[in-house]
Amino acid sequence: MTISSRGLEHTWELCQDRMGYARVMASQGKKVIGYFCCYTPVELMTALDLVPYRIGGRIDEPIKEADAYLETCVCSYVRSAFDLAIRGEYDFLHGLVVPHTCDAMWRILNIWKLHKPLDYTYFIEVPHMVGPSSCHFLQQELKLFKKSLEQLVGRKVTDEALGEAIDTHNRARALLQKIYQYRKADPPLISGTEIARVLIAGRGIPVEEFNELLLQVIHDIRTRESEPRGKKPRVLIYGGEVDDPAIIELIEECGAAVVMDDLCTGSRSFWELVKPQENAMESLAAHYVDDIRCPRTCRPGKPEERFLYLVDFARDFNVQGIILYLYRFCDGHALEAPGLKAYLNREGFPVLHLEEEYTLLTKGQLRTRFQAFIETLG
Amino acid sequence: MVDNTDKKKENRTQSARNVRPLVESMYLRAHQARERGQKVAYCMVMSQYDEILAAMDIVPVWTENYGGLCAAMGTAQPFLEKAEAEGYSNLICGYARTGIGFDALRAEMGEAPQTPDGGMPMPDMLLGSSIGCDTRFKWYQALGCYMDVPIYCIDVIVPPVNRDLYEIKDFYVKYQAEQLRGLVKFLEKTTGCQLDPDRLMSIIHRAEEARHWWWEAQQLCRAIPAPMSARDHFNIFVPHHFMIGEEATLDFYKELYQELKDRVDSGIGVVDNERYRLLFAGGLPPWHSMGIFSYFGSLGAVFPAQLAYPPPDPFTIPDNINDPIELIALRSFERFTYRWEQAHRGCGDFWVQHILDLVPEFNIDGLVMHGVMSCRATSMGQIYYQNAVQKYAKLRTLFIGSDIVDIRTYSEAQTKIQIDNFLETVETRKSNKASN
């Protein structure tokens, strides 16, 4: 599929119907592999011409059938995603890959398999600790994952193909970082809502196509006529899988500019490039152990050390307030939030700490909370 | 707490009655150790480092146990409320909320709050791990805001069922050993003492002997009538989980075995009219309302086995391993994968496999699961277990819901109605089975 011009416009089209695009690819013979979390090494799939498709939920629909199979004490993002699976919306997937990131991820694969069997499934054990032994362990895990994918497609991944796949994904990471730089202007040259659409659009198309799209987006930003936009309070959003632009859009409707994020669906997944090591598998292992700053990974130090990067983000992007937008039942984020909030306050940043369901059905209440916070940033 | 008027109907073991004094002595010893300058560590159960701590004379304080203790004594509420006032969600682990609330209050007041057994002594270090759930390291990271002591966390990895064990064994064991060696290095630096491998090996042997006796005692519970009550099951795991490696623990399980054997030989059961044999197959116990198990007993329902704190599966120490760290790492792998091959061939899930193994062995008529609102690790998948088990064994399942600590989530009256209805369905199934 070729991405046409008008990049920003096309990201919105893709964002609204990324399942539809994936279905077309599947009908054309592409093997589309669903995966959860930013800890899945998508480079290995790309190297074998598989299309990695980041599993999402549907924030504007109630959970309809999943509760018959999945406990309600599980985060509603996972429940919503599983609900779509139960309803057959993910039937275009050829397979599903789940990394052991949080407690919900640890258990979802078997539940999914029982009720929606797939041709191919794989579970990757990802260490929770950082350090050389963790990297070495994950390297062994990834070798087995690679072997499993090779069996799926019936051919080997060459070193050259894997190197190319890493370069291509690094290119996407670098282009996204470049686009994020346009958010530093005041007012930003690209809105938070537009950024969210770009990110979500890229979660289900081949990375080569995403790179073309990103180039087009950069071109659009550079060449579009600037709208007369006033300066607004600049906020950073921190949280998990915010896979619908509507949340960012709501914050911006309430009068803020979302200029930076630390989200599983945002900078967390691309802020660091895969760095060259002795071999490609070593590079991937080091990246997925060390570089992704999800609370599911245990890093030493107090909040001052563990979240210094977040304060750096806030200062680099001239942020005035920070929204901790967390999902109920996400233990990793929930156990970090009070210490993180206190630290950010000490650093001079006002913080709005929300613990919400993965839903837009309570949009009115959310709007009130956002408006009240943004007014204080004046 | 739930009223315990049904308790008298159950015939409890002396071994289980001996646990409470052991717990009191455990906290007393920890306080005394702290006073005389011996190192005290906050610890998480099942982290595979128990024997290492014992070998280095580090006194463990099991913070999850303290949550359960506060719940059972009805004293958890101020801690839960303090944790929530500090900004912690009321959906995170009840143990963690209790512990964080306790330490937040201590930091605020400058002394330990008045609680059962004198509270937890101030630790010299926090030793988290990744076994079982993410809270086991996130909790101690959170405590870093209330105390200035070193934190060290290790990975304890559970191999996925869908793997070829021969393919993964070497690097899983190697990684586990490396994680434990990193911990030993940290402990040696923090305490200024070296680990004595011979002493550790000897403690491991003693611990394994205790585990052997617990396992054997559990096998006696296959007998009809069942010789030990659910409440006793949820007591007698305590010496193993919190005092492993001690002579007193080994003695405890030998005595438990003998007591149960005497009961079985004499045909003494938990209740006079044993009618239903149930398996506690998911979740952790509602520590705030353990009397509910006596209500089961009053209706003729017993629990010959439980999966919240079962005895570790058998493991034989190989003769050819002299390095105790390597031995612990290997043991961890072997125990976690004890049912893997069978699960791999059949149901595909180790937990379901464990249930399926116990159903015929213990003559189980039905399953009981406790959905713990604050515990993803033990609650997510309970419906799946039920559905997967049904493919192989037609059993009724009762789901009750509350928390491990927080009684605000619990309705005793509603739970009793659920139990009544559930046992009626079990009765119908048993009657139908008998008439066929």
Short mmCIF file of C-alpha atoms in Angstrom, two decimals, chain A residues 66-75 78 100-111 113-115 121-130 132-137 140-141 144 147 294-303 306 328-340 353 355, chain B residues 83 86-93 96 100 128-135 137-139 141-149 151 153-163 167-168 171-172 174-175 178-179 348-350 372-385 387-388 391 399:
data_model
loop_
_atom_site.label_atom_id
_atom_site.label_comp_id
_atom_site.label_asym_id
_atom_site.label_seq_id
_atom_site.Cartn_x
_atom_site.Cartn_y
_atom_site.Cartn_z
CA ALA A 66 -15.11 -9.59 27.62
CA ASP A 67 -16.39 -9.45 31.17
CA ALA A 68 -17.78 -12.94 30.75
CA TYR A 69 -14.21 -14.19 30.35
CA LEU A 70 -11.99 -11.70 32.11
CA GLU A 71 -12.10 -10.31 35.63
CA THR A 72 -13.05 -6.69 36.12
CA CYS A 73 -10.05 -6.11 38.41
CA VAL A 74 -7.92 -5.99 35.27
CA CYS A 75 -7.09 -2.69 33.58
CA VAL A 78 -6.62 -4.87 28.33
CA HIS A 100 5.84 -10.29 29.95
CA THR A 101 5.60 -6.65 30.89
CA CYS A 102 2.98 -6.29 33.63
CA ASP A 103 0.83 -8.75 35.56
CA ALA A 104 -2.04 -8.36 33.09
CA MET A 105 0.21 -9.10 30.12
CA TRP A 106 1.58 -12.16 31.89
CA ARG A 107 -1.86 -13.73 31.92
CA ILE A 108 -3.72 -12.43 28.91
CA LEU A 109 -2.20 -14.72 26.29
CA ASN A 110 -3.62 -18.00 27.59
CA ILE A 111 -7.03 -16.41 28.09
CA LYS A 113 -5.84 -18.39 23.14
CA LEU A 114 -8.61 -20.31 24.88
CA HIS A 115 -11.37 -18.12 23.50
CA THR A 121 1.26 -17.11 19.46
CA TYR A 122 4.41 -16.33 21.38
CA PHE A 123 5.20 -15.17 24.90
CA ILE A 124 8.48 -13.36 25.56
CA GLU A 125 9.86 -13.36 29.09
CA VAL A 126 11.26 -9.85 29.57
CA PRO A 127 13.42 -9.26 32.65
CA HIS A 128 12.11 -6.76 35.17
CA MET A 129 15.58 -5.80 36.29
CA VAL A 130 18.21 -3.88 34.38
CA PRO A 132 24.23 -7.01 32.04
CA SER A 133 22.76 -10.34 33.15
CA SER A 134 19.26 -9.14 32.21
CA CYS A 135 20.49 -8.10 28.77
CA HIS A 136 22.18 -11.43 28.26
CA PHE A 137 19.05 -13.29 29.33
CA GLN A 140 18.73 -15.64 24.62
CA GLU A 141 14.97 -15.12 24.76
CA LEU A 144 14.26 -18.21 20.51
CA LYS A 147 13.67 -18.97 15.69
CA CYS A 294 7.92 1.91 31.72
CA PRO A 295 7.36 1.46 35.47
CA ARG A 296 7.20 -2.30 34.86
CA THR A 297 10.99 -2.22 34.76
CA CYS A 298 12.67 -1.84 38.13
CA ARG A 299 15.34 0.83 38.09
CA PRO A 300 17.43 1.70 41.11
CA GLY A 301 17.19 5.04 42.84
CA LYS A 302 14.72 7.44 44.33
CA PRO A 303 12.21 9.35 42.20
CA ARG A 306 14.42 7.53 38.20
CA ARG A 328 -7.24 2.07 37.18
CA PHE A 329 -5.74 -1.33 38.04
CA CYS A 330 -2.36 -0.45 36.50
CA ASP A 331 -0.22 -1.30 39.53
CA GLY A 332 3.07 -0.16 38.05
CA HIS A 333 1.90 3.37 37.43
CA ALA A 334 -0.26 3.49 40.56
CA LEU A 335 2.67 2.63 42.83
CA GLU A 336 4.88 5.26 41.19
CA ALA A 337 2.36 8.08 41.09
CA PRO A 338 2.49 9.58 44.64
CA GLY A 339 6.30 9.64 44.76
CA LEU A 340 6.48 10.97 41.21
CA HIS A 353 -3.11 13.03 39.09
CA GLU A 355 -6.86 7.48 37.87
CA ALA B 83 -1.70 5.04 52.25
CA GLU B 86 -0.66 9.70 50.64
CA GLY B 87 -2.12 9.31 47.15
CA TYR B 88 -1.96 5.54 46.69
CA SER B 89 -4.87 4.05 44.84
CA ASN B 90 -7.30 1.91 46.82
CA LEU B 91 -6.93 -0.63 44.00
CA ILE B 92 -3.29 -1.51 44.64
CA CYS B 93 -2.37 -4.56 46.69
CA ALA B 96 1.23 -2.95 50.02
CA ILE B 100 3.11 1.75 52.95
CA GLY B 128 12.22 -6.85 46.54
CA SER B 129 11.75 -9.35 43.76
CA SER B 130 9.72 -9.89 40.63
CA ILE B 131 8.24 -13.23 41.62
CA GLY B 132 4.50 -13.41 41.28
CA CYS B 133 3.64 -9.77 40.78
CA ASP B 134 5.06 -6.36 39.98
CA THR B 135 4.05 -4.99 43.37
CA PHE B 137 9.40 -4.49 43.70
CA LYS B 138 7.23 -1.41 43.12
CA TRP B 139 6.19 -1.40 46.80
CA GLN B 141 10.53 1.57 45.43
CA ALA B 142 7.58 3.50 46.88
CA LEU B 143 8.92 3.03 50.43
CA GLY B 144 12.06 4.83 49.32
CA CYS B 145 10.05 8.02 49.90
CA TYR B 146 9.65 7.22 53.59
CA MET B 147 12.99 5.76 54.61
CA ASP B 148 16.57 6.20 53.56
CA VAL B 149 17.76 2.62 53.35
CA ILE B 151 16.83 -1.12 48.08
CA CYS B 153 15.53 -6.14 43.87
CA ILE B 154 16.09 -9.32 41.90
CA ASP B 155 14.34 -11.08 39.10
CA VAL B 156 12.82 -14.44 39.95
CA ILE B 157 11.69 -15.84 36.64
CA VAL B 158 8.99 -18.34 35.91
CA PRO B 159 9.49 -20.04 32.54
CA PRO B 160 6.56 -19.85 30.10
CA VAL B 161 4.71 -23.14 29.62
CA ASN B 162 4.89 -23.07 25.84
CA ARG B 163 8.65 -23.60 25.78
CA GLU B 167 16.11 -25.49 25.24
CA ILE B 168 15.72 -22.83 27.93
CA PHE B 171 20.08 -19.82 30.41
CA TYR B 172 17.11 -19.54 32.77
CA LYS B 174 22.15 -19.12 34.72
CA TYR B 175 20.17 -15.89 34.88
CA GLU B 178 23.37 -14.36 38.40
CA GLN B 179 20.50 -12.49 40.01
CA GLY B 348 -1.49 -25.66 28.24
CA ASP B 349 -1.49 -23.87 31.58
CA PHE B 350 0.42 -24.80 34.72
CA VAL B 372 -9.22 -10.12 45.16
CA MET B 373 -9.97 -6.67 43.86
CA SER B 374 -6.47 -5.41 44.68
CA CYS B 375 -4.54 -8.41 43.31
CA ARG B 376 -4.18 -8.91 39.58
CA ALA B 377 -1.63 -11.67 40.08
CA THR B 378 -3.97 -14.09 41.80
CA SER B 379 -7.32 -12.90 40.47
CA MET B 380 -6.79 -12.41 36.77
CA GLY B 381 -7.46 -15.70 35.06
CA GLN B 382 -9.89 -17.22 37.55
CA ILE B 383 -12.70 -17.33 35.02
CA TYR B 384 -10.24 -18.80 32.55
CA TYR B 385 -9.21 -21.49 35.05
CA ASN B 387 -13.48 -22.54 31.77
CA ALA B 388 -10.29 -24.49 31.06
CA LYS B 391 -12.92 -29.19 29.46
CA PHE B 399 -16.43 -17.06 42.99
#
